[in-house]
Amino acid sequence: RLIGTVRYLNIDTQEQVIQEMEKVIKGICTSYECSYTFNYEKGYPPVLNHKQEAELILEESSKLPEVEKAEKIIPVMGGEDFAYYLQAKPGAYFFTGAKKEGNHYPHHHPHFDFDEKAMPIAAKVLISAYFAYQEK
């Protein structure tokens, strides 16, 4: 039994991955004269920000003195249910930079912790973006 996840940045890639995985599994099983069951459960889609909303977040966050740095980053291959919101409505997912000094545990780890001082700053970014969005 093999279990894993597949992450991708392009929606079309998922179907190609499913087809290629089945080909490889079938080929190996055929060559060893064994059977298989291929059960691919589609997980979260990629988080795809909308350009206008992402630029708005960058623009508004760079205006706030509390924000030390606002920048585009390379895509991250995490799984995030926020992707479903972005399929329904234009928006942007952004990181708050809340890493706590000395805490190196990843999200969802029992010892994960974050710097709570980042939360009011993130709220200011959202409020600022909201008002800027209303003016457009």
PDB file of C-alpha atoms in Angstrom:
ATOM      1  CA  ARG A   1       0.000   0.000   0.000  1.00  0.00           C
ATOM      2  CA  LEU A   2       1.353   3.389  -1.029  1.00  0.00           C
ATOM      3  CA  ILE A   3      -0.067   6.657   0.277  1.00  0.00           C
ATOM      4  CA  GLY A   4       0.999  10.170  -0.596  1.00  0.00           C
ATOM      5  CA  THR A   5       0.000  13.603  -1.738  1.00  0.00           C
ATOM      6  CA  VAL A   6       0.397  15.371  -5.039  1.00  0.00           C
ATOM      7  CA  ARG A   7       0.948  19.117  -5.100  1.00  0.00           C
ATOM      8  CA  TYR A   8       0.820  21.237  -8.224  1.00  0.00           C
ATOM      9  CA  LEU A   9       0.455  24.874  -9.278  1.00  0.00           C
ATOM     10  CA  ASN A  10      -1.459  24.396 -12.512  1.00  0.00           C
ATOM     11  CA  ILE A  11      -4.957  22.893 -12.413  1.00  0.00           C
ATOM     12  CA  ASP A  12      -4.372  20.976 -15.654  1.00  0.00           C
ATOM     13  CA  THR A  13      -1.393  19.205 -14.100  1.00  0.00           C
ATOM     14  CA  GLN A  14      -3.594  17.181 -11.771  1.00  0.00           C
ATOM     15  CA  GLU A  15      -5.289  15.218 -14.560  1.00  0.00           C
ATOM     16  CA  GLN A  16      -1.948  14.555 -16.215  1.00  0.00           C
ATOM     17  CA  VAL A  17      -0.504  13.291 -12.908  1.00  0.00           C
ATOM     18  CA  ILE A  18      -3.486  10.965 -12.383  1.00  0.00           C
ATOM     19  CA  GLN A  19      -3.103   9.493 -15.884  1.00  0.00           C
ATOM     20  CA  GLU A  20       0.670   9.072 -15.580  1.00  0.00           C
ATOM     21  CA  MET A  21       0.442   7.490 -12.119  1.00  0.00           C
ATOM     22  CA  GLU A  22      -2.094   4.946 -13.354  1.00  0.00           C
ATOM     23  CA  LYS A  23       0.109   4.101 -16.367  1.00  0.00           C
ATOM     24  CA  VAL A  24       3.143   3.481 -14.162  1.00  0.00           C
ATOM     25  CA  ILE A  25       1.182   1.449 -11.589  1.00  0.00           C
ATOM     26  CA  LYS A  26      -0.483  -0.622 -14.299  1.00  0.00           C
ATOM     27  CA  GLY A  27       2.840  -1.227 -16.051  1.00  0.00           C
ATOM     28  CA  ILE A  28       4.589  -2.400 -12.885  1.00  0.00           C
ATOM     29  CA  CYS A  29       1.683  -4.616 -11.855  1.00  0.00           C
ATOM     30  CA  THR A  30       1.391  -6.111 -15.352  1.00  0.00           C
ATOM     31  CA  SER A  31       5.088  -6.935 -15.429  1.00  0.00           C
ATOM     32  CA  TYR A  32       4.871  -8.697 -12.046  1.00  0.00           C
ATOM     33  CA  GLU A  33       1.520 -10.350 -12.837  1.00  0.00           C
ATOM     34  CA  CYS A  34      -0.309  -8.790  -9.915  1.00  0.00           C
ATOM     35  CA  SER A  35      -3.418  -6.722  -9.508  1.00  0.00           C
ATOM     36  CA  TYR A  36      -3.886  -3.228  -8.161  1.00  0.00           C
ATOM     37  CA  THR A  37      -6.509  -0.748  -7.081  1.00  0.00           C
ATOM     38  CA  PHE A  38      -5.732   2.857  -7.833  1.00  0.00           C
ATOM     39  CA  ASN A  39      -7.666   5.232  -5.614  1.00  0.00           C
ATOM     40  CA  TYR A  40      -6.738   8.857  -6.206  1.00  0.00           C
ATOM     41  CA  GLU A  41      -8.562  11.242  -3.893  1.00  0.00           C
ATOM     42  CA  LYS A  42      -8.419  14.788  -5.126  1.00  0.00           C
ATOM     43  CA  GLY A  43      -7.315  17.014  -2.284  1.00  0.00           C
ATOM     44  CA  TYR A  44      -7.107  20.766  -2.055  1.00  0.00           C
ATOM     45  CA  PRO A  45      -6.632  22.624  -5.330  1.00  0.00           C
ATOM     46  CA  PRO A  46      -3.691  25.018  -5.592  1.00  0.00           C
ATOM     47  CA  VAL A  47      -4.054  28.442  -3.982  1.00  0.00           C
ATOM     48  CA  LEU A  48      -4.227  30.773  -6.956  1.00  0.00           C
ATOM     49  CA  ASN A  49      -4.353  34.433  -5.990  1.00  0.00           C
ATOM     50  CA  HIS A  50      -6.114  36.887  -8.235  1.00  0.00           C
ATOM     51  CA  LYS A  51      -3.651  39.425  -9.605  1.00  0.00           C
ATOM     52  CA  GLN A  52      -5.568  42.616  -8.768  1.00  0.00           C
ATOM     53  CA  GLU A  53      -6.303  41.536  -5.188  1.00  0.00           C
ATOM     54  CA  ALA A  54      -2.742  40.336  -4.577  1.00  0.00           C
ATOM     55  CA  GLU A  55      -1.357  43.638  -5.849  1.00  0.00           C
ATOM     56  CA  LEU A  56      -3.785  45.491  -3.586  1.00  0.00           C
ATOM     57  CA  ILE A  57      -2.533  43.584  -0.532  1.00  0.00           C
ATOM     58  CA  LEU A  58       1.091  44.338  -1.472  1.00  0.00           C
ATOM     59  CA  GLU A  59       0.344  48.002  -2.103  1.00  0.00           C
ATOM     60  CA  GLU A  60      -1.623  48.549   1.095  1.00  0.00           C
ATOM     61  CA  SER A  61       0.750  46.588   3.321  1.00  0.00           C
ATOM     62  CA  SER A  62       3.713  48.604   2.073  1.00  0.00           C
ATOM     63  CA  LYS A  63       1.967  51.765   3.331  1.00  0.00           C
ATOM     64  CA  LEU A  64       1.801  50.566   6.928  1.00  0.00           C
ATOM     65  CA  PRO A  65       4.789  51.454   9.134  1.00  0.00           C
ATOM     66  CA  GLU A  66       4.328  48.244  11.185  1.00  0.00           C
ATOM     67  CA  VAL A  67       4.955  46.061   8.139  1.00  0.00           C
ATOM     68  CA  GLU A  68       8.688  45.425   7.870  1.00  0.00           C
ATOM     69  CA  LYS A  69       8.578  43.866   4.420  1.00  0.00           C
ATOM     70  CA  ALA A  70       5.920  43.262   1.762  1.00  0.00           C
ATOM     71  CA  GLU A  71       7.000  41.204  -1.218  1.00  0.00           C
ATOM     72  CA  LYS A  72       5.932  38.619  -3.748  1.00  0.00           C
ATOM     73  CA  ILE A  73       7.242  35.167  -2.934  1.00  0.00           C
ATOM     74  CA  ILE A  74       7.767  32.067  -4.985  1.00  0.00           C
ATOM     75  CA  PRO A  75       4.765  29.722  -4.821  1.00  0.00           C
ATOM     76  CA  VAL A  76       4.563  27.414  -1.808  1.00  0.00           C
ATOM     77  CA  MET A  77       3.385  23.837  -2.241  1.00  0.00           C
ATOM     78  CA  GLY A  78       1.233  23.660   0.879  1.00  0.00           C
ATOM     79  CA  GLY A  79      -2.322  22.402   0.960  1.00  0.00           C
ATOM     80  CA  GLU A  80      -4.816  25.068   1.984  1.00  0.00           C
ATOM     81  CA  ASP A  81      -8.607  25.111   2.017  1.00  0.00           C
ATOM     82  CA  PHE A  82      -8.542  28.857   1.309  1.00  0.00           C
ATOM     83  CA  ALA A  83      -8.103  27.751  -2.323  1.00  0.00           C
ATOM     84  CA  TYR A  84     -11.826  26.989  -2.422  1.00  0.00           C
ATOM     85  CA  TYR A  85     -12.677  30.578  -1.464  1.00  0.00           C
ATOM     86  CA  LEU A  86     -10.457  31.828  -4.274  1.00  0.00           C
ATOM     87  CA  GLN A  87     -12.303  29.612  -6.728  1.00  0.00           C
ATOM     88  CA  ALA A  88     -15.580  31.254  -5.697  1.00  0.00           C
ATOM     89  CA  LYS A  89     -14.514  34.895  -5.235  1.00  0.00           C
ATOM     90  CA  PRO A  90     -11.546  37.056  -6.198  1.00  0.00           C
ATOM     91  CA  GLY A  91      -9.027  37.366  -3.398  1.00  0.00           C
ATOM     92  CA  ALA A  92      -5.488  36.839  -2.220  1.00  0.00           C
ATOM     93  CA  TYR A  93      -3.832  34.620   0.362  1.00  0.00           C
ATOM     94  CA  PHE A  94      -0.865  36.157   2.117  1.00  0.00           C
ATOM     95  CA  PHE A  95       1.590  35.285   4.868  1.00  0.00           C
ATOM     96  CA  THR A  96       1.765  37.440   7.970  1.00  0.00           C
ATOM     97  CA  GLY A  97       5.377  36.817   8.931  1.00  0.00           C
ATOM     98  CA  ALA A  98       4.448  35.672  12.432  1.00  0.00           C
ATOM     99  CA  LYS A  99       7.333  33.258  12.994  1.00  0.00           C
ATOM    100  CA  LYS A 100       8.304  33.267  16.640  1.00  0.00           C
ATOM    101  CA  GLU A 101      12.033  33.673  17.260  1.00  0.00           C
ATOM    102  CA  GLY A 102      13.518  30.313  18.232  1.00  0.00           C
ATOM    103  CA  ASN A 103      10.438  28.273  17.295  1.00  0.00           C
ATOM    104  CA  HIS A 104      11.295  26.042  14.352  1.00  0.00           C
ATOM    105  CA  TYR A 105       8.294  23.721  14.436  1.00  0.00           C
ATOM    106  CA  PRO A 106       6.059  23.592  11.348  1.00  0.00           C
ATOM    107  CA  HIS A 107       2.361  24.414  11.342  1.00  0.00           C
ATOM    108  CA  HIS A 108       0.149  21.661  12.792  1.00  0.00           C
ATOM    109  CA  HIS A 109       2.981  20.410  15.019  1.00  0.00           C
ATOM    110  CA  PRO A 110       1.996  20.275  18.713  1.00  0.00           C
ATOM    111  CA  HIS A 111       4.884  22.603  19.623  1.00  0.00           C
ATOM    112  CA  PHE A 112       4.222  25.138  16.864  1.00  0.00           C
ATOM    113  CA  ASP A 113       3.908  28.690  18.145  1.00  0.00           C
ATOM    114  CA  PHE A 114       3.745  32.099  16.502  1.00  0.00           C
ATOM    115  CA  ASP A 115       4.371  35.704  17.459  1.00  0.00           C
ATOM    116  CA  GLU A 116       0.943  37.071  18.356  1.00  0.00           C
ATOM    117  CA  LYS A 117       2.154  40.650  17.767  1.00  0.00           C
ATOM    118  CA  ALA A 118       1.764  39.913  14.055  1.00  0.00           C
ATOM    119  CA  MET A 119      -2.005  39.465  14.311  1.00  0.00           C
ATOM    120  CA  PRO A 120      -2.954  43.167  14.788  1.00  0.00           C
ATOM    121  CA  ILE A 121      -0.598  44.038  11.927  1.00  0.00           C
ATOM    122  CA  ALA A 122      -2.286  41.481   9.678  1.00  0.00           C
ATOM    123  CA  ALA A 123      -5.661  42.902  10.704  1.00  0.00           C
ATOM    124  CA  LYS A 124      -4.469  46.391   9.728  1.00  0.00           C
ATOM    125  CA  VAL A 125      -3.410  45.074   6.319  1.00  0.00           C
ATOM    126  CA  LEU A 126      -6.848  43.553   5.789  1.00  0.00           C
ATOM    127  CA  ILE A 127      -8.660  46.696   6.958  1.00  0.00           C
ATOM    128  CA  SER A 128      -6.484  48.910   4.784  1.00  0.00           C
ATOM    129  CA  ALA A 129      -7.041  46.641   1.786  1.00  0.00           C
ATOM    130  CA  TYR A 130     -10.780  46.623   2.454  1.00  0.00           C
ATOM    131  CA  PHE A 131     -11.021  50.415   2.410  1.00  0.00           C
ATOM    132  CA  ALA A 132      -8.810  50.672  -0.678  1.00  0.00           C
ATOM    133  CA  TYR A 133     -10.952  48.056  -2.411  1.00  0.00           C
ATOM    134  CA  GLN A 134     -14.116  50.013  -1.617  1.00  0.00           C
ATOM    135  CA  GLU A 135     -12.640  53.110  -3.269  1.00  0.00           C
ATOM    136  CA  LYS A 136     -11.982  51.292  -6.569  1.00  0.00           C
TER     137      LYS A 136
END
